[in-house]
XYZ file of C-alpha atoms in Angstrom:
698
model
C 0.000 0.000 0.000
C 1.397 3.410 -0.901
C 2.458 5.458 2.116
C 1.541 8.751 0.414
C -2.168 9.318 -0.383
C -3.272 10.372 -3.823
C -3.320 14.117 -4.615
C -7.099 14.221 -4.796
C -7.187 13.391 -1.092
C -4.386 15.567 0.203
C -3.341 18.147 -2.382
C -4.753 21.127 -0.426
C -3.000 19.945 2.718
C 0.254 19.419 0.856
C 0.023 22.948 -0.476
C -0.392 24.276 3.064
C 2.336 22.185 4.663
C 4.719 22.793 1.778
C 4.885 26.444 2.742
C 6.689 25.522 5.964
C 9.449 23.573 4.241
C 9.697 25.273 0.861
C 12.171 27.950 2.131
C 14.683 25.175 2.805
C 14.638 23.923 -0.798
C 15.553 25.718 -3.996
C 13.824 24.923 -7.275
C 16.977 23.638 -8.958
C 17.538 21.218 -6.080
C 14.044 19.875 -6.525
C 14.540 19.284 -10.233
C 17.924 17.629 -9.868
C 17.340 15.325 -6.908
C 13.666 14.395 -7.042
C 13.199 17.275 -4.626
C 9.497 17.724 -5.327
C 8.869 14.076 -4.490
C 10.804 14.453 -1.249
C 9.000 17.712 -0.538
C 5.629 16.035 -0.999
C 6.565 13.339 1.493
C 7.874 15.897 3.962
C 4.625 17.815 3.637
C 2.647 14.623 4.169
C 4.653 13.871 7.310
C 3.899 17.382 8.540
C 0.186 16.783 8.010
C 0.288 13.365 9.663
C 2.010 14.835 12.720
C -0.351 17.777 12.875
C 2.363 20.343 12.249
C 0.973 23.786 11.488
C 2.551 25.573 8.518
C 4.837 28.473 9.334
C 3.610 31.886 8.276
C 6.612 33.371 6.500
C 7.180 35.726 3.661
C 8.519 32.816 1.665
C 5.311 30.846 2.156
C 3.219 33.756 0.934
C 5.185 34.079 -2.273
C 5.872 30.462 -3.186
C 2.558 28.660 -3.318
C 3.147 25.120 -4.539
C 0.753 23.741 -7.102
C 1.152 19.959 -7.350
C 1.068 18.644 -10.890
C -2.217 16.801 -11.333
C -0.706 14.602 -14.038
C 1.951 13.234 -11.671
C 0.294 11.553 -8.672
C 2.337 11.898 -5.510
C 1.937 8.196 -4.828
C 3.639 7.201 -8.069
C 6.985 5.559 -7.208
C 10.088 6.912 -8.880
C 12.253 4.770 -11.137
C 14.012 2.142 -9.050
C 11.736 2.781 -6.049
C 9.315 0.155 -4.856
C 5.692 1.107 -4.386
C 5.158 2.209 -0.833
C 8.783 3.140 -0.242
C 9.085 6.351 1.712
C 12.027 8.016 -0.013
C 11.713 11.374 1.667
C 13.448 12.812 4.716
C 13.779 10.887 7.957
C 12.018 11.906 11.121
C 15.211 13.577 12.271
C 15.388 15.582 9.079
C 11.765 16.624 9.494
C 12.524 17.855 12.995
C 15.621 19.640 11.756
C 13.582 21.453 9.122
C 11.336 22.786 11.845
C 14.061 23.765 14.298
C 17.054 24.937 12.240
C 17.446 28.641 11.855
C 17.640 29.907 8.319
C 21.167 30.251 6.923
C 22.739 33.686 7.361
C 22.231 36.089 4.509
C 25.992 36.129 3.921
C 27.264 32.637 4.707
C 30.867 33.776 4.275
C 30.524 35.332 7.748
C 29.945 31.907 9.287
C 32.310 31.266 12.190
C 34.468 28.646 10.430
C 35.118 30.913 7.426
C 36.358 33.866 9.436
C 40.136 34.366 9.632
C 41.816 32.686 12.583
C 42.953 35.206 15.173
C 44.648 34.141 18.391
C 42.614 35.584 21.263
C 44.116 36.712 24.581
C 43.716 34.419 27.564
C 40.589 35.248 29.551
C 40.921 36.280 33.168
C 39.776 33.772 35.784
C 39.056 34.119 39.485
C 40.602 30.794 40.446
C 44.077 31.632 39.192
C 45.748 28.615 40.821
C 43.760 26.093 38.748
C 45.010 26.567 35.146
C 48.161 24.778 34.027
C 47.832 25.672 30.358
C 46.117 28.229 28.172
C 43.408 25.626 27.526
C 42.419 25.781 31.182
C 41.880 29.549 31.104
C 39.223 29.251 28.392
C 37.466 26.296 30.019
C 37.513 27.766 33.525
C 36.324 31.168 32.316
C 33.296 29.503 30.751
C 32.545 27.606 33.950
C 32.933 30.654 36.172
C 30.569 32.589 33.930
C 27.928 30.016 34.919
C 28.921 30.080 38.575
C 30.342 26.550 38.342
C 33.634 24.960 39.316
C 35.500 22.159 37.501
C 35.617 18.610 38.801
C 38.537 17.653 41.033
C 41.604 15.945 39.616
C 41.280 12.312 38.602
C 42.902 9.616 40.744
C 46.448 8.842 39.497
C 45.646 5.222 38.608
C 42.594 6.174 36.538
C 44.405 9.081 34.913
C 47.192 6.696 33.906
C 44.752 4.250 32.336
C 43.067 7.127 30.494
C 46.411 8.329 29.163
C 47.548 4.919 27.928
C 44.310 4.202 26.104
C 44.263 7.703 24.600
C 47.788 7.498 23.191
C 48.342 3.774 22.644
C 44.871 2.228 22.664
C 46.242 -0.248 25.227
C 46.122 -0.594 29.018
C 49.222 0.022 31.124
C 50.976 -3.064 32.435
C 50.939 -3.738 36.189
C 54.592 -2.703 36.313
C 53.859 0.592 34.562
C 51.050 1.305 37.019
C 53.282 0.597 40.002
C 56.068 2.791 38.642
C 53.738 5.741 38.167
C 51.986 5.374 41.516
C 55.349 5.509 43.266
C 55.842 8.998 41.815
C 52.635 10.539 40.391
C 54.115 14.034 40.308
C 53.438 16.549 37.549
C 57.028 16.216 36.347
C 56.802 12.415 36.173
C 53.507 12.702 34.297
C 55.064 15.066 31.731
C 57.943 12.641 31.139
C 55.461 9.807 30.715
C 53.473 11.757 28.112
C 56.659 12.339 26.124
C 57.614 8.673 26.377
C 54.224 7.470 25.143
C 54.239 9.920 22.236
C 57.695 8.683 21.192
C 56.613 5.023 21.027
C 55.467 3.344 17.789
C 52.232 2.242 19.466
C 51.107 5.875 19.375
C 51.064 5.811 15.569
C 49.147 2.535 15.502
C 46.504 4.097 17.714
C 46.106 7.476 16.028
C 46.397 6.265 12.440
C 43.131 4.393 12.949
C 41.240 7.654 13.390
C 42.579 8.954 10.087
C 41.778 5.686 8.306
C 38.152 6.133 9.382
C 38.072 9.587 7.831
C 39.513 8.476 4.471
C 37.190 5.387 4.272
C 40.169 3.016 4.207
C 39.592 -0.566 3.135
C 41.550 -3.139 1.183
C 38.827 -4.229 -1.218
C 36.766 -2.410 -3.839
C 33.300 -3.052 -2.500
C 30.333 -3.747 -4.764
C 29.353 -7.341 -5.583
C 32.781 -8.628 -6.592
C 34.617 -6.787 -3.799
C 37.993 -7.523 -5.355
C 41.162 -6.854 -3.330
C 43.141 -3.625 -3.654
C 46.733 -4.888 -3.896
C 49.172 -3.164 -1.545
C 46.549 -0.930 0.067
C 48.239 -1.802 3.361
C 51.186 0.367 2.317
C 48.986 3.441 2.597
C 47.947 2.343 6.089
C 51.601 1.889 7.040
C 52.426 5.311 5.607
C 49.794 6.882 7.868
C 51.186 5.065 10.914
C 54.712 6.195 10.067
C 53.570 9.783 9.473
C 52.039 9.957 12.950
C 55.031 8.316 14.595
C 57.478 10.663 12.861
C 55.291 13.662 13.723
C 55.110 14.719 10.099
C 53.943 18.359 9.974
C 50.275 18.374 9.103
C 50.729 20.625 6.069
C 53.189 18.060 4.668
C 50.739 15.294 5.642
C 48.132 16.951 3.413
C 50.598 17.511 0.577
C 51.871 13.944 0.315
C 48.384 12.421 0.283
C 47.059 14.692 -2.436
C 50.201 15.034 -4.542
C 52.942 12.684 -3.371
C 53.620 11.740 -7.000
C 54.204 15.385 -8.025
C 56.796 16.295 -5.411
C 60.397 17.059 -6.424
C 61.535 14.498 -3.850
C 58.927 11.902 -4.832
C 59.813 8.447 -3.549
C 58.031 5.123 -3.008
C 56.701 6.277 0.352
C 55.231 9.499 -1.084
C 53.626 7.452 -3.852
C 52.094 5.223 -1.180
C 50.642 8.365 0.420
C 48.533 8.986 -2.691
C 46.693 5.813 -1.758
C 44.365 8.336 -0.113
C 42.953 8.824 -3.625
C 42.664 5.068 -4.263
C 41.247 3.482 -1.118
C 37.604 4.343 -1.804
C 35.095 2.007 -3.398
C 35.542 0.995 -7.029
C 33.103 -0.694 -9.403
C 35.089 -2.755 -11.908
C 32.034 -3.459 -14.074
C 29.809 -0.342 -14.099
C 26.634 -0.365 -16.167
C 27.254 3.206 -17.323
C 31.022 3.920 -17.489
C 30.568 7.641 -18.195
C 28.211 8.150 -15.278
C 30.439 6.094 -13.028
C 33.492 8.145 -13.992
C 31.817 11.181 -12.441
C 30.750 9.110 -9.443
C 34.430 8.342 -8.851
C 35.402 11.989 -9.190
C 32.631 12.978 -6.812
C 33.954 10.452 -4.300
C 37.381 12.119 -4.466
C 35.817 15.548 -4.000
C 33.769 14.285 -1.067
C 36.735 12.569 0.589
C 38.990 15.602 0.156
C 36.399 18.105 1.329
C 35.471 16.027 4.363
C 38.984 15.016 5.410
C 40.760 18.354 5.158
C 38.066 21.058 5.159
C 34.992 19.520 6.835
C 32.883 20.808 3.946
C 30.132 18.946 2.108
C 31.440 19.658 -1.386
C 29.368 16.942 -3.026
C 26.230 18.960 -2.272
C 27.288 21.368 -5.047
C 27.603 18.736 -7.770
C 24.109 19.147 -9.195
C 23.287 22.690 -8.072
C 24.521 25.519 -5.914
C 25.007 24.380 -2.322
C 21.783 24.990 -0.435
C 23.403 26.402 2.701
C 27.136 26.959 2.293
C 28.580 29.542 -0.137
C 29.727 26.914 -2.654
C 28.225 27.521 -6.101
C 28.062 24.708 -8.614
C 30.636 26.599 -10.684
C 33.151 26.213 -7.835
C 32.563 22.469 -7.663
C 33.546 21.972 -11.291
C 36.385 24.474 -11.045
C 37.878 22.381 -8.246
C 37.090 19.148 -10.087
C 39.833 20.126 -12.555
C 42.340 18.935 -9.943
C 41.132 15.330 -10.140
C 39.948 14.880 -13.730
C 43.470 14.205 -15.118
C 44.118 11.542 -12.495
C 44.485 7.815 -12.985
C 45.897 4.819 -11.099
C 49.694 4.980 -11.161
C 51.479 2.304 -13.190
C 53.795 1.498 -10.311
C 54.538 -1.987 -9.089
C 53.994 -2.939 -5.463
C 52.189 0.241 -4.432
C 48.612 1.529 -4.623
C 49.194 5.022 -6.015
C 47.656 7.837 -8.055
C 49.055 10.184 -10.680
C 48.041 12.306 -13.687
C 47.746 11.024 -17.234
C 50.018 13.846 -18.356
C 50.632 17.600 -18.081
C 47.830 18.625 -20.434
C 45.171 20.607 -18.546
C 41.752 18.959 -18.767
C 38.621 20.451 -20.249
C 35.946 20.416 -17.595
C 32.391 21.482 -18.296
C 29.626 22.234 -15.859
C 27.080 19.410 -15.907
C 23.478 20.458 -15.681
C 21.927 18.681 -12.702
C 25.146 16.672 -12.466
C 24.272 14.718 -15.617
C 27.415 13.927 -17.677
C 25.304 13.944 -20.848
C 24.121 17.509 -20.266
C 27.342 19.450 -20.589
C 27.264 23.230 -20.459
C 30.085 25.804 -20.487
C 33.768 25.128 -19.840
C 34.829 25.784 -16.236
C 38.472 26.837 -15.783
C 40.411 25.505 -12.779
C 40.108 27.506 -9.571
C 39.782 27.055 -5.838
C 36.691 27.764 -3.756
C 35.447 31.331 -3.707
C 34.242 31.103 -0.105
C 37.770 31.941 1.105
C 38.550 35.352 -0.408
C 41.642 35.715 1.785
C 43.340 32.808 -0.023
C 44.407 33.008 -3.653
C 41.891 31.272 -5.934
C 43.985 30.963 -9.076
C 45.318 27.604 -10.247
C 48.402 28.080 -12.392
C 49.036 26.106 -15.605
C 51.712 23.400 -15.422
C 55.286 24.680 -15.816
C 57.367 23.686 -18.863
C 58.689 20.155 -18.638
C 56.172 19.048 -16.019
C 54.976 15.446 -16.173
C 51.647 16.261 -14.482
C 49.297 19.230 -14.327
C 50.572 20.049 -10.792
C 46.968 20.948 -9.927
C 46.865 18.595 -6.949
C 50.058 20.091 -5.542
C 48.499 23.528 -5.795
C 45.324 22.212 -4.170
C 47.297 20.790 -1.239
C 49.139 24.081 -0.745
C 45.852 25.998 -0.895
C 44.354 23.693 1.744
C 47.390 24.067 4.031
C 47.783 27.806 3.488
C 47.890 29.492 6.921
C 45.301 31.964 5.637
C 42.837 29.112 5.080
C 40.616 29.337 8.168
C 39.302 25.787 7.912
C 42.254 23.408 7.829
C 43.863 24.071 11.205
C 40.498 24.369 12.944
C 39.381 21.039 11.490
C 42.393 18.978 12.574
C 42.660 20.621 16.000
C 38.971 19.932 16.543
C 39.476 16.259 15.689
C 42.447 15.776 17.974
C 40.433 17.322 20.802
C 37.505 15.048 19.964
C 39.492 11.858 20.485
C 40.842 13.011 23.838
C 37.527 14.225 25.256
C 34.964 12.062 23.472
C 33.314 15.153 21.968
C 34.790 17.794 19.704
C 34.673 21.532 20.330
C 32.594 21.753 17.151
C 30.388 18.714 17.574
C 29.943 18.128 13.860
C 33.568 17.322 12.946
C 32.569 16.385 9.404
C 30.660 19.596 8.711
C 31.972 23.065 9.488
C 29.331 24.548 7.215
C 26.144 26.371 8.099
C 24.239 23.158 8.837
C 26.926 22.047 11.285
C 27.237 22.994 14.929
C 28.814 26.122 16.266
C 31.738 25.467 18.635
C 31.096 25.224 22.351
C 34.350 27.137 23.018
C 35.032 29.223 19.885
C 37.885 31.242 21.379
C 39.609 28.084 22.601
C 39.340 26.549 19.135
C 40.813 29.681 17.569
C 43.642 29.771 20.107
C 44.532 26.121 19.505
C 44.376 26.488 15.709
C 46.559 29.609 15.703
C 49.057 28.064 18.104
C 49.123 24.872 16.019
C 50.138 26.774 12.884
C 52.597 29.014 14.745
C 54.523 25.958 15.899
C 54.900 24.135 12.597
C 51.654 22.158 12.387
C 53.052 19.583 14.856
C 50.362 17.189 16.067
C 52.435 15.701 18.902
C 52.897 19.166 20.365
C 49.117 19.610 20.248
C 48.656 16.295 22.056
C 51.110 17.373 24.715
C 49.296 20.664 25.293
C 45.964 18.908 25.751
C 47.293 16.068 27.893
C 49.174 18.385 30.262
C 46.169 20.636 30.812
C 44.194 20.594 34.046
C 41.056 20.158 31.960
C 42.225 16.775 30.685
C 43.102 15.541 34.188
C 39.631 16.184 35.646
C 37.646 13.383 37.228
C 34.720 11.954 35.274
C 32.499 12.516 38.327
C 31.638 15.891 39.832
C 30.615 16.584 43.440
C 27.593 18.525 42.104
C 26.873 16.001 39.331
C 23.089 15.873 39.735
C 22.740 19.650 39.732
C 25.038 20.301 36.769
C 23.500 17.543 34.667
C 20.191 19.374 34.946
C 21.743 22.524 33.475
C 24.241 20.975 31.040
C 23.357 17.322 30.362
C 25.848 16.983 27.494
C 28.737 18.509 29.455
C 29.276 21.139 26.766
C 30.983 23.448 29.272
C 33.428 20.692 30.340
C 32.708 20.744 34.064
C 34.010 17.168 34.226
C 35.772 14.681 31.962
C 33.592 12.540 29.722
C 33.494 8.831 30.431
C 34.168 6.992 27.179
C 33.563 3.497 25.891
C 36.536 1.836 24.228
C 36.429 1.613 20.449
C 36.200 -1.839 18.893
C 39.922 -2.090 18.141
C 41.022 -0.901 21.582
C 38.693 -3.422 23.198
C 40.114 -6.321 21.183
C 43.698 -5.163 21.682
C 43.172 -4.788 25.438
C 42.072 -8.424 25.648
C 45.174 -9.492 23.740
C 47.352 -7.418 26.053
C 45.765 -8.946 29.154
C 46.130 -12.511 27.888
C 49.745 -11.916 26.871
C 49.037 -12.672 23.211
C 49.506 -9.161 21.802
C 52.095 -9.089 19.023
C 54.503 -6.169 18.764
C 55.027 -6.605 15.024
C 54.847 -3.247 13.258
C 53.475 -2.842 9.718
C 53.456 -5.166 6.759
C 50.641 -6.991 4.952
C 47.361 -7.368 6.777
C 46.324 -10.601 8.442
C 43.110 -12.618 8.480
C 41.851 -13.581 11.936
C 39.645 -16.679 12.035
C 35.958 -15.885 11.637
C 32.946 -17.985 12.614
C 31.530 -20.062 9.781
C 28.164 -18.324 9.945
C 29.840 -14.981 9.207
C 31.034 -16.353 5.859
C 27.659 -17.701 4.756
C 26.335 -14.382 3.518
C 29.134 -13.861 1.009
C 28.634 -14.470 -2.683
C 31.853 -16.490 -2.796
C 31.464 -17.985 0.664
C 34.655 -19.329 2.247
C 36.880 -18.415 -0.710
C 36.349 -14.728 0.028
C 38.226 -14.691 3.351
C 41.889 -15.569 3.560
C 43.833 -17.422 6.209
C 46.846 -16.422 8.274
C 49.079 -18.522 10.535
C 48.171 -18.523 14.249
C 51.198 -16.413 15.156
C 49.579 -13.558 13.198
C 46.296 -13.636 15.100
C 47.656 -11.619 18.009
C 48.539 -8.573 15.929
C 46.862 -5.261 16.660
C 43.424 -4.707 15.188
C 44.602 -1.971 12.831
C 46.372 -4.719 10.851
C 43.249 -6.848 10.309
C 42.442 -7.176 6.604
C 39.675 -4.667 5.913
C 37.167 -6.259 3.546
C 34.175 -4.105 2.726
C 31.766 -7.012 2.295
C 32.922 -8.754 5.475
C 33.881 -6.642 8.488
C 34.909 -8.637 11.548
C 31.727 -9.358 13.568
C 33.237 -8.504 16.968
C 34.378 -5.126 15.644
C 31.035 -4.317 14.029
C 29.262 -5.127 17.298
C 31.199 -2.220 18.786
C 30.509 0.253 15.975
C 33.311 -0.314 13.497
C 32.430 2.203 10.751
C 31.066 1.750 7.262
C 34.125 1.935 5.001
C 32.226 3.164 1.951
C 31.959 6.707 3.347
C 34.216 8.992 5.383
C 33.595 8.569 9.100
C 34.694 11.482 11.267
C 32.876 10.364 14.402
C 31.899 6.786 15.138
C 28.604 5.829 16.653
C 28.885 4.904 20.324
C 26.094 2.455 21.025
C 25.264 0.472 24.145
C 23.138 -2.466 23.046
C 22.401 -6.001 24.163
C 24.261 -7.504 21.207
C 27.525 -6.214 22.671
C 27.003 -8.127 25.906
C 26.124 -11.226 23.907
C 29.277 -10.821 21.827
C 31.459 -10.570 24.928
C 29.811 -13.669 26.367
C 29.775 -15.857 23.264
C 32.295 -14.627 20.699
C 34.974 -17.272 20.099
C 37.773 -14.709 20.282
C 36.630 -13.472 23.701
C 36.244 -17.014 25.027
C 39.716 -17.954 23.763
C 41.365 -14.859 25.258
C 39.692 -15.638 28.583
C 41.230 -19.120 28.532
C 44.633 -17.763 27.562
C 44.475 -15.179 30.339
C 43.670 -17.949 32.827
C 46.703 -19.911 31.643
C 48.858 -16.825 32.019
C 47.652 -16.303 35.575
C 48.392 -19.893 36.523
C 51.827 -19.721 34.893
C 52.869 -16.430 36.516
C 51.245 -17.043 39.937
C 51.273 -20.859 40.219
C 50.970 -21.146 43.998
C 47.998 -19.094 45.141
C 44.533 -18.538 43.691
C 44.206 -15.139 45.460
C 47.480 -14.102 43.819
C 46.122 -15.197 40.446
C 42.981 -13.144 40.975
C 45.002 -10.135 42.082
C 46.999 -10.334 38.851
C 43.792 -10.755 36.824
C 42.497 -7.438 38.184
C 45.776 -5.694 37.497
C 45.970 -6.990 33.908
C 42.374 -6.121 33.013
C 41.402 -3.160 35.216
C 44.863 -1.754 36.043
C 44.278 -1.951 39.801
C 44.188 -4.395 42.690
C 40.842 -5.935 43.657
C 39.016 -4.594 46.689
C 38.634 -7.112 49.552
C 34.957 -7.677 48.796
C 35.754 -8.187 45.097
C 38.419 -10.740 45.928
C 36.016 -12.579 48.228
C 33.323 -12.689 45.525
C 35.842 -13.843 42.905
C 37.063 -16.696 45.111
C 33.470 -17.792 45.641
C 32.789 -17.630 41.906
C 35.797 -19.751 40.995
C 34.936 -22.298 43.689
C 31.328 -22.555 42.494
C 32.434 -22.971 38.890
C 34.874 -25.704 39.886
C 32.052 -27.627 41.535
C 29.859 -27.319 38.446
C 32.634 -28.396 36.088
C 33.564 -31.373 38.280
C 30.013 -32.637 37.962
C 29.588 -31.911 34.244
C 32.998 -32.618 32.673
C 35.228 -35.683 32.294
C 37.675 -36.407 35.139
C 40.681 -35.265 33.098
C 39.189 -31.833 32.265
C 41.268 -28.792 33.385
C 38.592 -27.733 35.851
C 40.633 -25.120 37.712
C 41.718 -23.428 34.493
C 38.181 -23.398 33.091
C 36.786 -21.938 36.302
C 39.437 -19.246 36.297
C 38.728 -18.568 32.618
C 35.070 -17.942 33.423
C 36.158 -15.336 35.969
C 38.425 -13.725 33.347
C 35.493 -13.491 30.966
C 33.465 -11.791 33.682
C 36.223 -9.184 33.978
C 36.188 -8.645 30.207
C 32.456 -7.924 30.524
C 32.710 -5.319 33.273
C 31.986 -1.667 32.618
C 35.339 -0.841 34.159
C 37.116 -2.834 31.440
C 35.003 -1.490 28.573
C 34.991 2.163 29.662
C 37.707 4.705 30.411
C 36.996 7.129 33.250
């Protein structure tokens, strides 16, 4: 049954409700993206919910007359009858609550030049340790609030290790720090963690999310991308070597065009190759522009936090990005092709000849209009727009090099703000601008705009060094706050999302950190750095949904299974079930902020997943091997390996009772030669893996 009634029954109502949403849609958008069909459904939703139309000047002047010859219930091509293709409920709510875009969107906060503000004065002058603290405390004092007390040293240490390494501290590392938890010792520890290769393995994963990294093409065949792992290893190395961020941008967009081009800079251009790829498109011309749009989308999202793809078919509806600008910038990617280089997934130009790019009406490659010369976006008048022709003797157009330099120009107000915002996000669980993928008008405004400006300006002043930015954040008093506040109940009423940072956010471990923490506790974690990806064993039922079944997933020797999760082969059609249970992202699109869900399936995975069960057994064996004499000593070590602390007396008592009860059950149910003590201890280890304290960082 169609979900949208016929026009004869609802056309007058649609005309009324349309007036409330019409200001958000431009006619060209409606023609190019089935906008009228979406608008009709949005209007119908408004009627169904009893929403009264807004009385605006726009509604008075834009009365919508539905075409009687095109019934609203008629499904579009490729759409099943009854399919509701319009906006979601969230989008409907957004249409009713979002303020209209500013008349001049170039005045939007993210497009204003970055100016380093002075530090605000604070009453509690003994609290700040860093400039960051001045901005945070000033905001709290303006509300009459005080920050949470400092976190306990043991919990702060665990927070720090997971933030920088994605791993828990060892019992020895905890003991060393607790013997001297001074500010000076903490600073030395931060430097030591940043200098270790495990830092790069942790922080590269965030960037791989943004660039939609995977090692297969996607689509039905989902063929492998040979040597895609070299791009992943390049990202890890770039973080470990503290490559300046402006150089980080340059090598990914134009590593093949550099005067000092080398195999590793070619590997960096894998950024332009790791997206999806259809090796048998039905319409090659149309798909060519789909590929180019994917590059535009990935570049705009990763480096600028702009939704460039919204200007492909028409002028951007909210941000000052005309369709002309989209095709002007597209010149940078049109000459590109896969590089004919062995043993590396790379990208280069077909030659130095500048391309001829035409504006496509409604984004249709068969409706070409005028030629669009190369240029950068006009929304940044402070940065030069001109793209120069290739110099004599060049082997490429050099357009991508110019694009990278335009992105990393200190006058570009977006780039530094975007990366600083993302680094902050992964330390605090929420970014300063809470839409890290969209700094445009439909994104959020920053909770601490002056702090974001100060960090961005300071970041550029000191050579775009990300490790220095980490150090500033980690040494701040703000970062060291407890995740509980003495006035928690009161402050939650006023600021339930902790936007003012009156305490630290409690955070659930990401999928990879959770898996790696289990490996670290069981003693199975491999320290091998880089190289080809490995295939962990998967349950048979996970392979049943594949078109090629078991042949689609490779095998690796058991000694590979303990490698860090960043080295797991990333197959678009078959993500690892344990990782997906904990919100591993969709690799077909850039992901700047993962979902953080708390659902029953996660508890079931931790209770039944074969990997978790095996790591519990291996942890039990480790405990018995390292503390062979005493069960209480084994339990004490179990707590230290999983929760980074000693058990409380009541916890130890309950654990002893649990192990004893399990031994009695196993003695009755299992053969006489069964390793009853080990199995009982393993069940206790699995309980620890299921605790909130293991899964969350305070």
